[in-house]
Amino acid sequence: MNDRSVVHWSFWAIGVVALVWNALGAINYVVQMNPDGVAAMADSHRTLIESRPAWATAGFAVAVFGGVLGCLLLLLRKSAAFYLFAASLLGTIVTTIHTVGMASTVNFNAFDVLMMIVSPLVVTAFLIWYSNWVEGKGWIS
């Protein structure tokens, strides 16, 4: 069967998992904009958030909300998802620059580094590649 209108079940699974991942990032952003939410965090996270300049906060917003919108467009089978994932990667890089810059003053453990630096970059880069790949298969247009 070579019907381009029929997509493999993995397309939907990847799209939904990616949407949940990015939605959790958006929820994290909203929590970090709430002073009560920040006050309840560990010292290392609180220090990072409270020292974050406006440009890094803007990068964080572009990263998570661009990712959410990109996932929604992916699930709607729109090729514009690629551009939102690219914007999300740019936002992730901007945020990562600040996070890495703070690494010497904040005591990160290996899990923190994995979750705050490595995972967002890997997931976003994967979504850029994946959206381009599924467009080539004709699953999105």
mmCIF file of C-alpha atoms in Angstrom:
data_model
loop_
_atom_site.group_PDB
_atom_site.id
_atom_site.type_symbol
_atom_site.label_atom_id
_atom_site.label_comp_id
_atom_site.label_asym_id
_atom_site.label_seq_id
_atom_site.Cartn_x
_atom_site.Cartn_y
_atom_site.Cartn_z
ATOM 1 C CA MET A 1 0.000 0.000 0.000
ATOM 2 C CA ASN A 2 1.553 3.258 -1.119
ATOM 3 C CA ASP A 3 -1.268 5.675 -0.291
ATOM 4 C CA ARG A 4 0.396 8.922 0.865
ATOM 5 C CA SER A 5 -2.750 9.937 2.749
ATOM 6 C CA VAL A 6 -2.324 7.005 5.135
ATOM 7 C CA VAL A 7 0.354 7.514 7.753
ATOM 8 C CA HIS A 8 2.032 4.923 9.918
ATOM 9 C CA TRP A 9 0.789 4.652 13.516
ATOM 10 C CA SER A 10 4.224 5.810 14.698
ATOM 11 C CA PHE A 11 3.535 9.259 13.204
ATOM 12 C CA TRP A 12 0.658 9.739 15.644
ATOM 13 C CA ALA A 13 2.609 8.263 18.556
ATOM 14 C CA ILE A 14 5.617 10.529 17.942
ATOM 15 C CA GLY A 15 3.361 13.545 17.455
ATOM 16 C CA VAL A 16 1.447 12.964 20.686
ATOM 17 C CA VAL A 17 4.579 12.224 22.758
ATOM 18 C CA ALA A 18 6.252 15.344 21.335
ATOM 19 C CA LEU A 19 3.153 17.409 22.127
ATOM 20 C CA VAL A 20 3.131 16.153 25.727
ATOM 21 C CA TRP A 21 6.883 16.913 26.030
ATOM 22 C CA ASN A 22 6.413 20.458 24.751
ATOM 23 C CA ALA A 23 3.232 20.997 26.789
ATOM 24 C CA LEU A 24 5.193 20.057 29.923
ATOM 25 C CA GLY A 25 7.787 22.642 28.888
ATOM 26 C CA ALA A 26 5.035 25.252 28.496
ATOM 27 C CA ILE A 27 3.661 24.371 31.940
ATOM 28 C CA ASN A 28 7.197 24.685 33.325
ATOM 29 C CA TYR A 29 7.445 28.137 31.733
ATOM 30 C CA VAL A 30 4.172 29.250 33.358
ATOM 31 C CA VAL A 31 5.305 27.916 36.751
ATOM 32 C CA GLN A 32 8.601 29.787 36.407
ATOM 33 C CA MET A 33 6.733 33.033 35.760
ATOM 34 C CA ASN A 34 4.892 32.587 39.079
ATOM 35 C CA PRO A 35 6.915 33.794 42.117
ATOM 36 C CA ASP A 36 5.222 31.213 44.371
ATOM 37 C CA GLY A 37 6.194 28.429 41.983
ATOM 38 C CA VAL A 38 9.800 29.614 41.898
ATOM 39 C CA ALA A 39 9.948 29.906 45.696
ATOM 40 C CA ALA A 40 9.081 26.209 46.022
ATOM 41 C CA MET A 41 11.994 25.115 43.801
ATOM 42 C CA ALA A 42 15.434 23.893 44.794
ATOM 43 C CA ASP A 43 18.070 26.572 45.355
ATOM 44 C CA SER A 44 19.953 25.727 42.153
ATOM 45 C CA HIS A 45 16.829 26.074 40.002
ATOM 46 C CA ARG A 46 15.670 29.199 41.810
ATOM 47 C CA THR A 47 19.069 30.848 41.294
ATOM 48 C CA LEU A 48 18.997 30.020 37.592
ATOM 49 C CA ILE A 49 15.467 31.369 37.123
ATOM 50 C CA GLU A 50 15.945 34.521 39.184
ATOM 51 C CA SER A 51 19.135 35.410 37.312
ATOM 52 C CA ARG A 52 17.653 34.764 33.859
ATOM 53 C CA PRO A 53 17.759 37.920 31.716
ATOM 54 C CA ALA A 54 14.821 38.930 29.511
ATOM 55 C CA TRP A 55 16.508 37.605 26.349
ATOM 56 C CA ALA A 56 16.842 34.126 27.877
ATOM 57 C CA THR A 57 13.256 34.212 29.148
ATOM 58 C CA ALA A 58 12.112 35.180 25.651
ATOM 59 C CA GLY A 59 14.159 32.292 24.232
ATOM 60 C CA PHE A 60 12.497 29.933 26.694
ATOM 61 C CA ALA A 61 9.032 31.150 25.620
ATOM 62 C CA VAL A 62 9.861 30.734 21.921
ATOM 63 C CA ALA A 63 11.285 27.264 22.605
ATOM 64 C CA VAL A 64 8.298 25.845 24.464
ATOM 65 C CA PHE A 65 5.407 27.608 22.761
ATOM 66 C CA GLY A 66 6.986 27.168 19.320
ATOM 67 C CA GLY A 67 7.320 23.478 20.145
ATOM 68 C CA VAL A 68 3.686 23.177 21.218
ATOM 69 C CA LEU A 69 2.440 24.943 18.090
ATOM 70 C CA GLY A 70 4.808 22.911 15.921
ATOM 71 C CA CYS A 71 3.453 19.673 17.385
ATOM 72 C CA LEU A 72 -0.125 20.784 16.831
ATOM 73 C CA LEU A 73 0.683 21.595 13.205
ATOM 74 C CA LEU A 74 2.486 18.277 12.829
ATOM 75 C CA LEU A 75 -0.591 16.427 14.105
ATOM 76 C CA LEU A 76 -2.711 18.490 11.719
ATOM 77 C CA ARG A 77 -0.294 17.300 9.008
ATOM 78 C CA LYS A 78 0.913 20.792 8.077
ATOM 79 C CA SER A 79 4.468 21.236 6.806
ATOM 80 C CA ALA A 80 4.730 24.623 8.559
ATOM 81 C CA ALA A 81 5.531 22.562 11.674
ATOM 82 C CA PHE A 82 9.126 22.478 10.428
ATOM 83 C CA TYR A 83 9.470 26.266 10.767
ATOM 84 C CA LEU A 84 8.039 26.314 14.275
ATOM 85 C CA PHE A 85 10.415 23.525 15.291
ATOM 86 C CA ALA A 86 13.281 25.560 13.826
ATOM 87 C CA ALA A 87 12.170 28.595 15.861
ATOM 88 C CA SER A 88 11.875 26.332 18.896
ATOM 89 C CA LEU A 89 15.457 25.132 18.392
ATOM 90 C CA LEU A 90 16.660 28.721 18.155
ATOM 91 C CA GLY A 91 14.835 29.530 21.417
ATOM 92 C CA THR A 92 16.317 26.424 23.020
ATOM 93 C CA ILE A 93 19.823 27.465 21.992
ATOM 94 C CA VAL A 94 19.288 30.974 23.403
ATOM 95 C CA THR A 95 18.065 29.559 26.706
ATOM 96 C CA THR A 96 20.892 27.019 26.788
ATOM 97 C CA ILE A 97 23.480 29.787 26.379
ATOM 98 C CA HIS A 98 22.264 31.341 29.614
ATOM 99 C CA THR A 99 22.016 27.994 31.411
ATOM 100 C CA VAL A 100 25.547 26.971 30.423
ATOM 101 C CA GLY A 101 26.793 30.427 31.392
ATOM 102 C CA MET A 102 25.324 29.922 34.850
ATOM 103 C CA ALA A 103 26.765 26.417 35.248
ATOM 104 C CA SER A 104 29.771 27.677 37.211
ATOM 105 C CA THR A 105 27.582 29.441 39.802
ATOM 106 C CA VAL A 106 24.813 26.836 40.026
ATOM 107 C CA ASN A 107 25.467 23.334 41.277
ATOM 108 C CA PHE A 108 23.912 21.089 38.604
ATOM 109 C CA ASN A 109 23.843 17.344 38.964
ATOM 110 C CA ALA A 110 23.952 14.989 35.960
ATOM 111 C CA PHE A 111 20.144 14.719 35.811
ATOM 112 C CA ASP A 112 19.810 18.528 35.735
ATOM 113 C CA VAL A 113 22.284 18.776 32.864
ATOM 114 C CA LEU A 114 20.476 16.030 30.968
ATOM 115 C CA MET A 115 17.010 17.519 31.458
ATOM 116 C CA MET A 116 17.826 21.228 31.077
ATOM 117 C CA ILE A 117 20.530 21.204 28.418
ATOM 118 C CA VAL A 118 20.898 17.964 26.469
ATOM 119 C CA SER A 119 17.305 16.683 26.188
ATOM 120 C CA PRO A 120 15.695 19.882 24.864
ATOM 121 C CA LEU A 121 18.367 20.245 22.183
ATOM 122 C CA VAL A 122 18.129 16.591 21.119
ATOM 123 C CA VAL A 123 14.322 16.497 21.079
ATOM 124 C CA THR A 124 14.006 19.751 19.151
ATOM 125 C CA ALA A 125 16.655 18.754 16.608
ATOM 126 C CA PHE A 126 14.864 15.414 16.179
ATOM 127 C CA LEU A 127 11.526 17.166 15.568
ATOM 128 C CA ILE A 128 13.098 19.340 12.872
ATOM 129 C CA TRP A 129 14.528 16.267 11.168
ATOM 130 C CA TYR A 130 11.310 14.270 11.640
ATOM 131 C CA SER A 131 9.018 16.960 10.241
ATOM 132 C CA ASN A 132 11.258 17.224 7.184
ATOM 133 C CA TRP A 133 11.346 13.427 6.811
ATOM 134 C CA VAL A 134 7.559 12.960 7.046
ATOM 135 C CA GLU A 135 7.058 15.770 4.545
ATOM 136 C CA GLY A 136 9.278 13.851 2.154
ATOM 137 C CA LYS A 137 7.089 10.793 2.686
ATOM 138 C CA GLY A 138 4.020 12.873 1.854
ATOM 139 C CA TRP A 139 2.479 12.495 5.304
ATOM 140 C CA ILE A 140 2.332 16.271 5.801
ATOM 141 C CA SER A 141 1.992 19.023 3.244
#
